[in-house]
Structures are given as structure tokens and as C-alpha cells.
JSON list of C-alpha atoms and ligand atoms in Angstrom, two decimals:
[
{"chain": "A", "resi": 1224, "resn": "UNK", "atom": "CA", "xyz": [14.81, -8.35, -27.25]},
{"chain": "A", "resi": 1225, "resn": "UNK", "atom": "CA", "xyz": [12.41, -8.08, -24.37]},
{"chain": "A", "resi": 1226, "resn": "UNK", "atom": "CA", "xyz": [13.27, -9.45, -20.86]},
{"chain": "A", "resi": 1227, "resn": "UNK", "atom": "CA", "xyz": [11.15, -12.36, -19.98]},
{"chain": "A", "resi": 1228, "resn": "UNK", "atom": "CA", "xyz": [9.55, -12.78, -16.56]},
{"chain": "A", "resi": 1229, "resn": "UNK", "atom": "CA", "xyz": [9.51, -16.13, -14.94]},
{"chain": "A", "resi": 1230, "resn": "UNK", "atom": "CA", "xyz": [5.68, -16.15, -14.95]},
{"chain": "A", "resi": 1231, "resn": "UNK", "atom": "CA", "xyz": [3.01, -14.57, -16.93]},
{"chain": "A", "resi": 1232, "resn": "UNK", "atom": "CA", "xyz": [0.79, -12.32, -15.01]},
{"chain": "A", "resi": 1233, "resn": "UNK", "atom": "CA", "xyz": [-2.82, -10.88, -15.38]},
{"chain": "A", "resi": 1234, "resn": "UNK", "atom": "CA", "xyz": [-4.06, -7.59, -14.17]},
{"chain": "A", "resi": 1235, "resn": "UNK", "atom": "CA", "xyz": [-7.70, -7.56, -13.05]},
{"chain": "A", "resi": 1236, "resn": "UNK", "atom": "CA", "xyz": [-10.00, -4.67, -12.23]},
{"chain": "A", "resi": 1237, "resn": "UNK", "atom": "CA", "xyz": [-13.13, -4.82, -10.08]},
{"chain": "A", "resi": 1238, "resn": "UNK", "atom": "CA", "xyz": [-15.89, -2.20, -9.87]},
{"chain": "A", "resi": 1239, "resn": "UNK", "atom": "CA", "xyz": [-18.80, -2.86, -7.63]},
{"chain": "A", "resi": 1240, "resn": "UNK", "atom": "CA", "xyz": [-22.19, -3.29, -9.35]},
{"chain": "A", "resi": 1241, "resn": "UNK", "atom": "CA", "xyz": [-24.66, -4.67, -6.88]},
{"chain": "A", "resi": 1242, "resn": "UNK", "atom": "CA", "xyz": [-26.91, -5.77, -9.66]},
{"chain": "A", "resi": 1243, "resn": "UNK", "atom": "CA", "xyz": [-24.41, -8.50, -10.64]},
{"chain": "A", "resi": 1244, "resn": "UNK", "atom": "CA", "xyz": [-22.88, -11.29, -8.63]},
{"chain": "A", "resi": 1245, "resn": "UNK", "atom": "CA", "xyz": [-19.36, -10.38, -7.19]},
{"chain": "A", "resi": 1246, "resn": "UNK", "atom": "CA", "xyz": [-17.51, -12.58, -9.57]},
{"chain": "A", "resi": 1247, "resn": "UNK", "atom": "CA", "xyz": [-19.11, -10.89, -12.55]},
{"chain": "A", "resi": 1248, "resn": "UNK", "atom": "CA", "xyz": [-17.52, -7.56, -11.56]},
{"chain": "A", "resi": 1249, "resn": "UNK", "atom": "CA", "xyz": [-13.96, -8.82, -11.91]},
{"chain": "A", "resi": 1250, "resn": "UNK", "atom": "CA", "xyz": [-12.66, -7.83, -15.35]},
{"chain": "A", "resi": 1251, "resn": "UNK", "atom": "CA", "xyz": [-9.37, -8.99, -16.90]},
{"chain": "A", "resi": 1252, "resn": "UNK", "atom": "CA", "xyz": [-7.37, -5.89, -18.10]},
{"chain": "A", "resi": 1253, "resn": "UNK", "atom": "CA", "xyz": [-4.26, -7.37, -19.71]},
{"chain": "A", "resi": 1254, "resn": "UNK", "atom": "CA", "xyz": [-1.64, -10.07, -19.35]},
{"chain": "A", "resi": 1255, "resn": "UNK", "atom": "CA", "xyz": [2.20, -9.56, -19.63]},
{"chain": "A", "resi": 1256, "resn": "UNK", "atom": "CA", "xyz": [5.22, -11.77, -19.43]},
{"chain": "A", "resi": 1257, "resn": "UNK", "atom": "CA", "xyz": [8.09, -9.35, -20.06]},
{"chain": "A", "resi": 1258, "resn": "UNK", "atom": "CA", "xyz": [9.58, -6.54, -18.14]},
{"chain": "A", "resi": 1259, "resn": "UNK", "atom": "CA", "xyz": [8.93, -4.05, -20.97]},
{"chain": "A", "resi": 1260, "resn": "UNK", "atom": "CA", "xyz": [5.22, -5.02, -21.31]},
{"chain": "A", "resi": 1261, "resn": "UNK", "atom": "CA", "xyz": [4.77, -4.69, -17.62]},
{"chain": "A", "resi": 1262, "resn": "UNK", "atom": "CA", "xyz": [5.92, -0.98, -17.61]},
{"chain": "A", "resi": 1263, "resn": "UNK", "atom": "CA", "xyz": [4.02, -0.12, -20.70]},
{"chain": "A", "resi": 1264, "resn": "UNK", "atom": "CA", "xyz": [0.81, -1.37, -18.99]},
{"chain": "A", "resi": 1265, "resn": "UNK", "atom": "CA", "xyz": [1.69, 0.14, -15.63]},
{"chain": "A", "resi": 1266, "resn": "UNK", "atom": "CA", "xyz": [2.34, 3.54, -17.26]},
{"chain": "A", "resi": 1267, "resn": "UNK", "atom": "CA", "xyz": [-0.86, 3.36, -19.17]},
{"chain": "A", "resi": 1268, "resn": "UNK", "atom": "CA", "xyz": [-3.22, 2.82, -16.22]},
{"chain": "A", "resi": 1269, "resn": "UNK", "atom": "CA", "xyz": [-4.36, 5.10, -13.34]},
{"chain": "A", "resi": 1270, "resn": "UNK", "atom": "CA", "xyz": [-2.38, 4.62, -10.07]},
{"chain": "A", "resi": 1271, "resn": "UNK", "atom": "CA", "xyz": [-4.39, 3.03, -7.39]},
{"chain": "A", "resi": 1272, "resn": "UNK", "atom": "CA", "xyz": [-4.72, 6.13, -5.38]},
{"chain": "A", "resi": 1273, "resn": "UNK", "atom": "CA", "xyz": [-6.80, 7.67, -8.28]},
{"chain": "A", "resi": 1274, "resn": "UNK", "atom": "CA", "xyz": [-9.22, 4.90, -8.53]},
{"chain": "A", "resi": 1275, "resn": "UNK", "atom": "CA", "xyz": [-12.80, 5.27, -7.32]},
{"chain": "A", "resi": 1276, "resn": "UNK", "atom": "CA", "xyz": [-13.82, 4.06, -3.88]},
{"chain": "A", "resi": 1277, "resn": "UNK", "atom": "CA", "xyz": [-15.09, 0.41, -3.91]},
{"chain": "A", "resi": 1278, "resn": "UNK", "atom": "CA", "xyz": [-12.75, -0.64, -6.76]},
{"chain": "A", "resi": 1279, "resn": "UNK", "atom": "CA", "xyz": [-9.90, -3.11, -6.73]},
{"chain": "A", "resi": 1280, "resn": "UNK", "atom": "CA", "xyz": [-6.73, -3.88, -8.89]},
{"chain": "A", "resi": 1281, "resn": "UNK", "atom": "CA", "xyz": [-5.64, -7.52, -8.60]},
{"chain": "A", "resi": 1282, "resn": "UNK", "atom": "CA", "xyz": [-2.52, -8.96, -10.15]},
{"chain": "A", "resi": 1283, "resn": "UNK", "atom": "CA", "xyz": [-2.40, -12.80, -10.25]},
{"chain": "A", "resi": 1284, "resn": "UNK", "atom": "CA", "xyz": [-0.36, -15.40, -12.10]},
{"chain": "A", "resi": 1285, "resn": "UNK", "atom": "CA", "xyz": [-2.06, -16.13, -15.37]},
{"chain": "A", "resi": 1286, "resn": "UNK", "atom": "CA", "xyz": [-4.75, -18.88, -14.92]},
{"chain": "A", "resi": 1287, "resn": "UNK", "atom": "CA", "xyz": [-5.59, -17.91, -11.18]},
{"chain": "A", "resi": 1288, "resn": "UNK", "atom": "CA", "xyz": [-8.73, -15.97, -10.82]},
{"chain": "A", "resi": 1289, "resn": "UNK", "atom": "CA", "xyz": [-8.60, -13.33, -7.97]},
{"chain": "A", "resi": 1290, "resn": "UNK", "atom": "CA", "xyz": [-10.95, -15.05, -5.76]},
{"chain": "A", "resi": 1291, "resn": "UNK", "atom": "CA", "xyz": [-11.11, -17.45, -2.77]},
{"chain": "A", "resi": 1292, "resn": "UNK", "atom": "CA", "xyz": [-12.94, -20.10, -4.86]},
{"chain": "A", "resi": 1293, "resn": "UNK", "atom": "CA", "xyz": [-9.98, -20.57, -7.40]},
{"chain": "A", "resi": 1294, "resn": "UNK", "atom": "CA", "xyz": [-8.39, -24.02, -6.94]},
{"chain": "A", "resi": 1295, "resn": "UNK", "atom": "CA", "xyz": [-5.00, -22.18, -6.20]},
{"chain": "A", "resi": 1296, "resn": "UNK", "atom": "CA", "xyz": [-6.56, -19.95, -3.65]},
{"chain": "A", "resi": 1297, "resn": "UNK", "atom": "CA", "xyz": [-9.03, -22.16, -1.83]},
{"chain": "A", "resi": 1298, "resn": "UNK", "atom": "CA", "xyz": [-6.50, -23.50, 0.65]},
{"chain": "A", "resi": 1299, "resn": "UNK", "atom": "CA", "xyz": [-4.63, -20.32, 0.92]},
{"chain": "A", "resi": 1300, "resn": "UNK", "atom": "CA", "xyz": [-4.67, -16.83, 2.68]},
{"chain": "A", "resi": 1301, "resn": "UNK", "atom": "CA", "xyz": [-3.41, -13.33, 2.47]},
{"chain": "A", "resi": 1302, "resn": "UNK", "atom": "CA", "xyz": [-0.83, -11.09, 4.16]},
{"chain": "A", "resi": 1303, "resn": "UNK", "atom": "CA", "xyz": [-3.03, -8.04, 4.75]},
{"chain": "A", "resi": 1304, "resn": "UNK", "atom": "CA", "xyz": [-1.66, -4.49, 4.86]},
{"chain": "A", "resi": 1305, "resn": "UNK", "atom": "CA", "xyz": [-4.49, -2.24, 6.17]},
{"chain": "A", "resi": 1306, "resn": "UNK", "atom": "CA", "xyz": [-3.81, 1.33, 5.45]},
{"chain": "A", "resi": 1307, "resn": "UNK", "atom": "CA", "xyz": [-4.99, 4.47, 7.29]},
{"chain": "A", "resi": 1308, "resn": "UNK", "atom": "CA", "xyz": [-6.84, 6.93, 5.37]},
{"chain": "A", "resi": 1309, "resn": "UNK", "atom": "CA", "xyz": [-3.99, 9.37, 5.09]},
{"chain": "A", "resi": 1310, "resn": "UNK", "atom": "CA", "xyz": [-1.71, 6.56, 3.60]},
{"chain": "A", "resi": 1311, "resn": "UNK", "atom": "CA", "xyz": [-3.57, 6.84, 0.37]},
{"chain": "A", "resi": 1312, "resn": "UNK", "atom": "CA", "xyz": [-1.58, 9.88, -0.65]},
{"chain": "A", "resi": 1313, "resn": "UNK", "atom": "CA", "xyz": [1.68, 8.79, 1.09]},
{"chain": "A", "resi": 1314, "resn": "UNK", "atom": "CA", "xyz": [2.17, 5.14, 0.84]},
{"chain": "A", "resi": 1315, "resn": "UNK", "atom": "CA", "xyz": [-0.38, 3.41, -1.22]},
{"chain": "A", "resi": 1316, "resn": "UNK", "atom": "CA", "xyz": [1.02, 3.67, -4.73]},
{"chain": "A", "resi": 1317, "resn": "UNK", "atom": "CA", "xyz": [4.58, 2.90, -3.48]},
{"chain": "A", "resi": 1318, "resn": "UNK", "atom": "CA", "xyz": [3.46, -0.26, -1.57]},
{"chain": "A", "resi": 1319, "resn": "UNK", "atom": "CA", "xyz": [1.46, -1.49, -4.43]},
{"chain": "A", "resi": 1320, "resn": "UNK", "atom": "CA", "xyz": [4.38, -0.94, -6.89]},
{"chain": "A", "resi": 1321, "resn": "UNK", "atom": "CA", "xyz": [6.83, -2.46, -4.59]},
{"chain": "A", "resi": 1322, "resn": "UNK", "atom": "CA", "xyz": [4.54, -5.48, -4.07]},
{"chain": "A", "resi": 1323, "resn": "UNK", "atom": "CA", "xyz": [4.18, -5.98, -7.81]},
{"chain": "A", "resi": 1324, "resn": "UNK", "atom": "CA", "xyz": [7.94, -5.81, -8.27]},
{"chain": "A", "resi": 1325, "resn": "UNK", "atom": "CA", "xyz": [8.38, -8.51, -5.63]},
{"chain": "A", "resi": 1326, "resn": "UNK", "atom": "CA", "xyz": [5.88, -10.69, -7.41]},
{"chain": "A", "resi": 1327, "resn": "UNK", "atom": "CA", "xyz": [6.96, -10.32, -10.98]},
{"chain": "A", "resi": 1328, "resn": "UNK", "atom": "CA", "xyz": [10.77, -10.42, -9.98]},
{"chain": "A", "resi": 1329, "resn": "UNK", "atom": "CA", "xyz": [10.17, -13.58, -7.86]},
{"chain": "A", "resi": 1330, "resn": "UNK", "atom": "CA", "xyz": [11.71, -11.91, -4.82]},
{"chain": "A", "resi": 1331, "resn": "UNK", "atom": "CA", "xyz": [10.77, -14.71, -2.43]},
{"chain": "A", "resi": 1332, "resn": "UNK", "atom": "CA", "xyz": [12.47, -17.92, -1.75]},
{"chain": "A", "resi": 1333, "resn": "UNK", "atom": "CA", "xyz": [8.99, -19.38, -1.80]},
{"chain": "A", "resi": 1334, "resn": "UNK", "atom": "CA", "xyz": [7.65, -17.47, -4.90]},
{"chain": "A", "resi": 1335, "resn": "UNK", "atom": "CA", "xyz": [5.98, -20.70, -6.04]},
{"chain": "A", "resi": 1336, "resn": "UNK", "atom": "CA", "xyz": [3.54, -20.25, -3.10]},
{"chain": "A", "resi": 1337, "resn": "UNK", "atom": "CA", "xyz": [2.53, -16.84, -4.33]},
{"chain": "A", "resi": 1338, "resn": "UNK", "atom": "CA", "xyz": [-0.79, -16.53, -6.14]},
{"chain": "A", "resi": 1339, "resn": "UNK", "atom": "CA", "xyz": [-1.11, -12.76, -6.53]},
{"chain": "A", "resi": 1340, "resn": "UNK", "atom": "CA", "xyz": [-2.08, -9.47, -4.91]},
{"chain": "A", "resi": 1341, "resn": "UNK", "atom": "CA", "xyz": [-5.11, -7.26, -4.47]},
{"chain": "A", "resi": 1342, "resn": "UNK", "atom": "CA", "xyz": [-5.39, -3.57, -3.67]},
{"chain": "A", "resi": 1343, "resn": "UNK", "atom": "CA", "xyz": [-8.95, -2.57, -2.34]},
{"chain": "A", "resi": 1344, "resn": "UNK", "atom": "CA", "xyz": [-9.67, 1.16, -2.61]},
{"chain": "A", "resi": 1345, "resn": "UNK", "atom": "CA", "xyz": [-12.12, 1.76, 0.31]},
{"chain": "A", "resi": 1346, "resn": "UNK", "atom": "CA", "xyz": [-13.47, 4.88, 2.11]},
{"chain": "A", "resi": 1347, "resn": "UNK", "atom": "CA", "xyz": [-12.75, 3.16, 5.52]},
{"chain": "A", "resi": 1348, "resn": "UNK", "atom": "CA", "xyz": [-9.06, 2.68, 4.59]},
{"chain": "A", "resi": 1349, "resn": "UNK", "atom": "CA", "xyz": [-7.48, 1.01, 1.72]},
{"chain": "A", "resi": 1350, "resn": "UNK", "atom": "CA", "xyz": [-6.06, -2.47, 1.97]},
{"chain": "A", "resi": 1351, "resn": "UNK", "atom": "CA", "xyz": [-3.40, -4.59, 0.20]},
{"chain": "A", "resi": 1352, "resn": "UNK", "atom": "CA", "xyz": [-3.31, -8.32, 0.25]},
{"chain": "A", "resi": 1353, "resn": "UNK", "atom": "CA", "xyz": [-0.67, -10.67, -0.93]},
{"chain": "A", "resi": 1354, "resn": "UNK", "atom": "CA", "xyz": [-2.29, -14.08, -1.54]},
{"chain": "A", "resi": 1355, "resn": "UNK", "atom": "CA", "xyz": [-0.45, -17.31, -1.12]},
{"chain": "A", "resi": 1356, "resn": "UNK", "atom": "CA", "xyz": [-1.68, -20.69, -2.04]},
{"chain": "A", "resi": 1357, "resn": "UNK", "atom": "CA", "xyz": [-1.21, -22.84, 1.15]},
{"chain": "A", "resi": 1358, "resn": "UNK", "atom": "CA", "xyz": [-2.00, -21.37, 4.42]},
{"chain": "A", "resi": 1359, "resn": "UNK", "atom": "CA", "xyz": [-0.58, -24.59, 6.11]},
{"chain": "A", "resi": 1360, "resn": "UNK", "atom": "CA", "xyz": [2.86, -23.94, 4.68]},
{"chain": "A", "resi": 1361, "resn": "UNK", "atom": "CA", "xyz": [4.04, -21.93, 7.62]},
{"chain": "A", "resi": 1362, "resn": "UNK", "atom": "CA", "xyz": [7.64, -21.78, 6.32]},
{"chain": "A", "resi": 1363, "resn": "UNK", "atom": "CA", "xyz": [6.64, -20.29, 3.09]},
{"chain": "A", "resi": 1364, "resn": "UNK", "atom": "CA", "xyz": [3.98, -18.03, 4.68]},
{"chain": "A", "resi": 1365, "resn": "UNK", "atom": "CA", "xyz": [6.40, -16.47, 7.15]},
{"chain": "A", "resi": 1366, "resn": "UNK", "atom": "CA", "xyz": [9.28, -16.15, 4.75]},
{"chain": "A", "resi": 1367, "resn": "UNK", "atom": "CA", "xyz": [7.00, -14.15, 2.37]},
{"chain": "A", "resi": 1368, "resn": "UNK", "atom": "CA", "xyz": [5.66, -11.98, 5.29]},
{"chain": "A", "resi": 1369, "resn": "UNK", "atom": "CA", "xyz": [9.04, -11.16, 6.59]},
{"chain": "A", "resi": 1370, "resn": "UNK", "atom": "CA", "xyz": [10.36, -10.30, 3.12]},
{"chain": "A", "resi": 1371, "resn": "UNK", "atom": "CA", "xyz": [7.36, -7.99, 2.39]},
{"chain": "A", "resi": 1372, "resn": "UNK", "atom": "CA", "xyz": [7.68, -6.17, 5.56]},
{"chain": "A", "resi": 1373, "resn": "UNK", "atom": "CA", "xyz": [11.27, -5.56, 4.87]},
{"chain": "A", "resi": 1374, "resn": "UNK", "atom": "CA", "xyz": [10.85, -4.56, 1.27]},
{"chain": "A", "resi": 1375, "resn": "UNK", "atom": "CA", "xyz": [8.06, -2.11, 2.15]},
{"chain": "A", "resi": 1376, "resn": "UNK", "atom": "CA", "xyz": [10.20, -0.70, 5.02]},
{"chain": "A", "resi": 1377, "resn": "UNK", "atom": "CA", "xyz": [7.40, -1.23, 7.50]},
{"chain": "A", "resi": 1378, "resn": "UNK", "atom": "CA", "xyz": [8.66, -0.50, 11.00]},
{"chain": "A", "resi": 1379, "resn": "UNK", "atom": "CA", "xyz": [9.32, -3.51, 13.28]},
{"chain": "A", "resi": 1380, "resn": "UNK", "atom": "CA", "xyz": [6.81, -2.53, 15.73]},
{"chain": "A", "resi": 1381, "resn": "UNK", "atom": "CA", "xyz": [3.94, -2.51, 13.14]},
{"chain": "A", "resi": 1382, "resn": "UNK", "atom": "CA", "xyz": [2.47, -5.99, 13.23]},
{"chain": "A", "resi": 1383, "resn": "UNK", "atom": "CA", "xyz": [1.21, -7.52, 9.88]},
{"chain": "A", "resi": 1384, "resn": "UNK", "atom": "CA", "xyz": [-1.20, -10.42, 9.95]},
{"chain": "A", "resi": 1385, "resn": "UNK", "atom": "CA", "xyz": [-1.93, -13.28, 7.75]},
{"chain": "A", "resi": 1386, "resn": "UNK", "atom": "CA", "xyz": [-5.67, -14.29, 7.29]},
{"chain": "A", "resi": 1387, "resn": "UNK", "atom": "CA", "xyz": [-6.66, -17.67, 5.98]},
{"chain": "A", "resi": 1388, "resn": "UNK", "atom": "CA", "xyz": [-9.34, -17.15, 3.30]},
{"chain": "A", "resi": 1389, "resn": "UNK", "atom": "CA", "xyz": [-11.75, -19.70, 4.81]},
{"chain": "A", "resi": 1390, "resn": "UNK", "atom": "CA", "xyz": [-11.62, -17.49, 8.00]},
{"chain": "A", "resi": 1391, "resn": "UNK", "atom": "CA", "xyz": [-12.15, -14.27, 5.94]},
{"chain": "A", "resi": 1392, "resn": "UNK", "atom": "CA", "xyz": [-15.11, -15.88, 4.25]},
{"chain": "A", "resi": 1393, "resn": "UNK", "atom": "CA", "xyz": [-16.77, -16.77, 7.50]},
{"chain": "A", "resi": 1394, "resn": "UNK", "atom": "CA", "xyz": [-15.75, -13.55, 9.33]},
{"chain": "A", "resi": 1395, "resn": "UNK", "atom": "CA", "xyz": [-18.61, -12.09, 11.35]},
{"chain": "A", "resi": 1396, "resn": "UNK", "atom": "CA", "xyz": [-18.08, -8.58, 12.67]},
{"chain": "A", "resi": 1397, "resn": "UNK", "atom": "CA", "xyz": [-14.71, -7.06, 12.55]},
{"chain": "A", "resi": 1398, "resn": "UNK", "atom": "CA", "xyz": [-12.81, -9.51, 14.84]},
{"chain": "A", "resi": 1399, "resn": "UNK", "atom": "CA", "xyz": [-9.48, -10.29, 13.19]},
{"chain": "A", "resi": 1400, "resn": "UNK", "atom": "CA", "xyz": [-8.48, -13.91, 12.89]},
{"chain": "A", "resi": 1401, "resn": "UNK", "atom": "CA", "xyz": [-4.64, -13.88, 12.11]},
{"chain": "A", "resi": 1402, "resn": "UNK", "atom": "CA", "xyz": [-3.17, -17.17, 11.71]},
{"chain": "A", "resi": 1403, "resn": "UNK", "atom": "CA", "xyz": [0.38, -15.78, 11.51]},
{"chain": "A", "resi": 1404, "resn": "UNK", "atom": "CA", "xyz": [1.82, -12.29, 12.32]},
{"chain": "A", "resi": 1405, "resn": "UNK", "atom": "CA", "xyz": [5.36, -10.74, 11.48]},
{"chain": "B", "resi": 2546, "resn": "LIG", "atom": "P1", "xyz": [-13.69, -7.20, 0.05]},
{"chain": "B", "resi": 2546, "resn": "LIG", "atom": "O1", "xyz": [-13.87, -6.46, -1.25]},
{"chain": "B", "resi": 2546, "resn": "LIG", "atom": "O2", "xyz": [-12.55, -8.12, 0.02]},
{"chain": "B", "resi": 2546, "resn": "LIG", "atom": "O3", "xyz": [-13.58, -6.09, 1.28]},
{"chain": "B", "resi": 2546, "resn": "LIG", "atom": "O4", "xyz": [-15.04, -7.97, 0.32]},
{"chain": "B", "resi": 2546, "resn": "LIG", "atom": "P2", "xyz": [-14.34, -4.88, 1.87]},
{"chain": "B", "resi": 2546, "resn": "LIG", "atom": "O5", "xyz": [-15.34, -5.50, 2.84]},
{"chain": "B", "resi": 2546, "resn": "LIG", "atom": "O6", "xyz": [-13.48, -4.00, 2.44]},
{"chain": "B", "resi": 2546, "resn": "LIG", "atom": "O7", "xyz": [-15.12, -4.18, 0.70]},
{"chain": "B", "resi": 2546, "resn": "LIG", "atom": "C1", "xyz": [-16.30, -7.45, 0.27]},
{"chain": "B", "resi": 2546, "resn": "LIG", "atom": "C2", "xyz": [-17.42, -8.57, -0.02]},
{"chain": "B", "resi": 2546, "resn": "LIG", "atom": "O8", "xyz": [-17.05, -9.01, -1.40]},
{"chain": "B", "resi": 2546, "resn": "LIG", "atom": "C3", "xyz": [-17.20, -9.89, 0.70]},
{"chain": "B", "resi": 2546, "resn": "LIG", "atom": "O9", "xyz": [-17.88, -9.84, 1.92]},
{"chain": "B", "resi": 2546, "resn": "LIG", "atom": "C4", "xyz": [-17.81, -10.83, -0.27]},
{"chain": "B", "resi": 2546, "resn": "LIG", "atom": "O10", "xyz": [-19.24, -10.71, -0.27]},
{"chain": "B", "resi": 2546, "resn": "LIG", "atom": "C5", "xyz": [-17.28, -10.31, -1.59]},
{"chain": "B", "resi": 2546, "resn": "LIG", "atom": "N1", "xyz": [-16.00, -11.00, -1.97]},
{"chain": "B", "resi": 2546, "resn": "LIG", "atom": "C6", "xyz": [-14.61, -10.56, -1.72]},
{"chain": "B", "resi": 2546, "resn": "LIG", "atom": "N2", "xyz": [-13.83, -11.49, -2.18]},
{"chain": "B", "resi": 2546, "resn": "LIG", "atom": "C7", "xyz": [-12.35, -11.32, -2.14]},
{"chain": "B", "resi": 2546, "resn": "LIG", "atom": "C8", "xyz": [-14.53, -12.58, -2.68]},
{"chain": "B", "resi": 2546, "resn": "LIG", "atom": "C9", "xyz": [-14.09, -13.74, -3.30]},
{"chain": "B", "resi": 2546, "resn": "LIG", "atom": "O11", "xyz": [-13.04, -14.09, -3.38]},
{"chain": "B", "resi": 2546, "resn": "LIG", "atom": "N3", "xyz": [-15.21, -14.60, -3.70]},
{"chain": "B", "resi": 2546, "resn": "LIG", "atom": "C10", "xyz": [-16.46, -14.26, -3.44]},
{"chain": "B", "resi": 2546, "resn": "LIG", "atom": "N4", "xyz": [-17.35, -15.03, -3.93]},
{"chain": "B", "resi": 2546, "resn": "LIG", "atom": "N5", "xyz": [-16.77, -13.06, -2.96]},
{"chain": "B", "resi": 2546, "resn": "LIG", "atom": "C11", "xyz": [-15.79, -12.18, -2.56]}
]
């Protein structure tokens, strides 16, 4: 008997093809809803650190598309973990796996607010975002942020910020607009 997860999850892969609109480059890879099916998928795909630059993995609850426009994301935002270049070989795969395990294991008191998570493989530095559905739910946002920081063993003096998707969309330049920090 397989061990069921509380939610069914879908893994997506993004590869940038500038001849197509952004949304078209998001491809569903597979969905799973048991612990065993998660591990067989995880063991079958490349770790994030071996992906090409410009690609993403996204893991979202089934039915939520990994984009700002989805009904479950449009009022939300993300906890953003911006990695230094050298962290690709040290921390990236561990962070991504620990985040996946927090998500599918429903590690948060406010797990219902979780939509999914995205890892961006970028030359200028990789990023991991954990997306929640309601940027105005400060209690849930902060609880999730504190728990993530603890589970990833991020030092207290390293500040992590939460960006509202609407602000990310409108962002001009590199000025960060964090609505919460932990
Ligand atoms: P990114 O891939 O999140 O980060 O956004 P990067 O700048 O480090 O590569 C790059 C671009 O992809 C954005 O400026 C948007 O044009 C597009 N993009 C990213 N996201 C997450 C979305 C989305 O959810 N919806 C749409 N329509 N475009 C997006």
C-alpha cells in the first residue's frame, strides 16, 4: 500500500523559447499523490543544479498553474531565496528538496495557504520562491517564512523577503519591494 499525501502535486518544467509566449514554455511533467510516486519521480529527473541556465522547475498543487495569473496566485506572493553563484553546488539541491518535503509533507500550520514553489536556474544567481495564495494574510505568510528559514537552517542574520506578485510584475529596475521579512 502506498502512502498518500494530503494533496496531489504537479511538477512543471520551463525552458525559455523566445519565439513563444512565456506561458507556452511551461510544461507539465508529472503529477503524484503518494510518497512513493514522489520519490520515483524525484529519482528519475535531473537535480536542479544540472539544469540549463534559464530553466525552472515548479511544484504546485494540482490545478494551480505556476504563474501569477492563476486564480490561486493572483492575490499572493512569494518568499524569495536568492542564492549566490557558488551556492548552486553547495545549497541549491538541498534547499529545493527540503522545500519540496515541507510542501508535500504539509509542514506548515498554514499549509492551506501554500500554492507551490519555483526554482529558477539563472546565470546571475539561482532563486527559489515559495508561493502563497494571500499576501494580505500576514499571520500565514510570516509563519511559513519563519518555518522555511528554520527548516533550511538559514542563519538568523540572513534576511529573507516576501514579494507580492503584483509588485514583482510591475517591478522596474532591481529595487526590491519586500512586504514582509524574516
Ligand atoms: P523570472 O523567470 O521569474 O525571473 O521572470 P528572471 O528575471 O530571473 O529570469 C522573467 C520574466 O518571465 C518576467 O519578467 C516575465 O516576463 C516572465 N514571467 C515570469 N513569471 C513568473 C511570470 C508569470 O507568472 N506570468 C507571466 N505572464 N510571465 C511571467
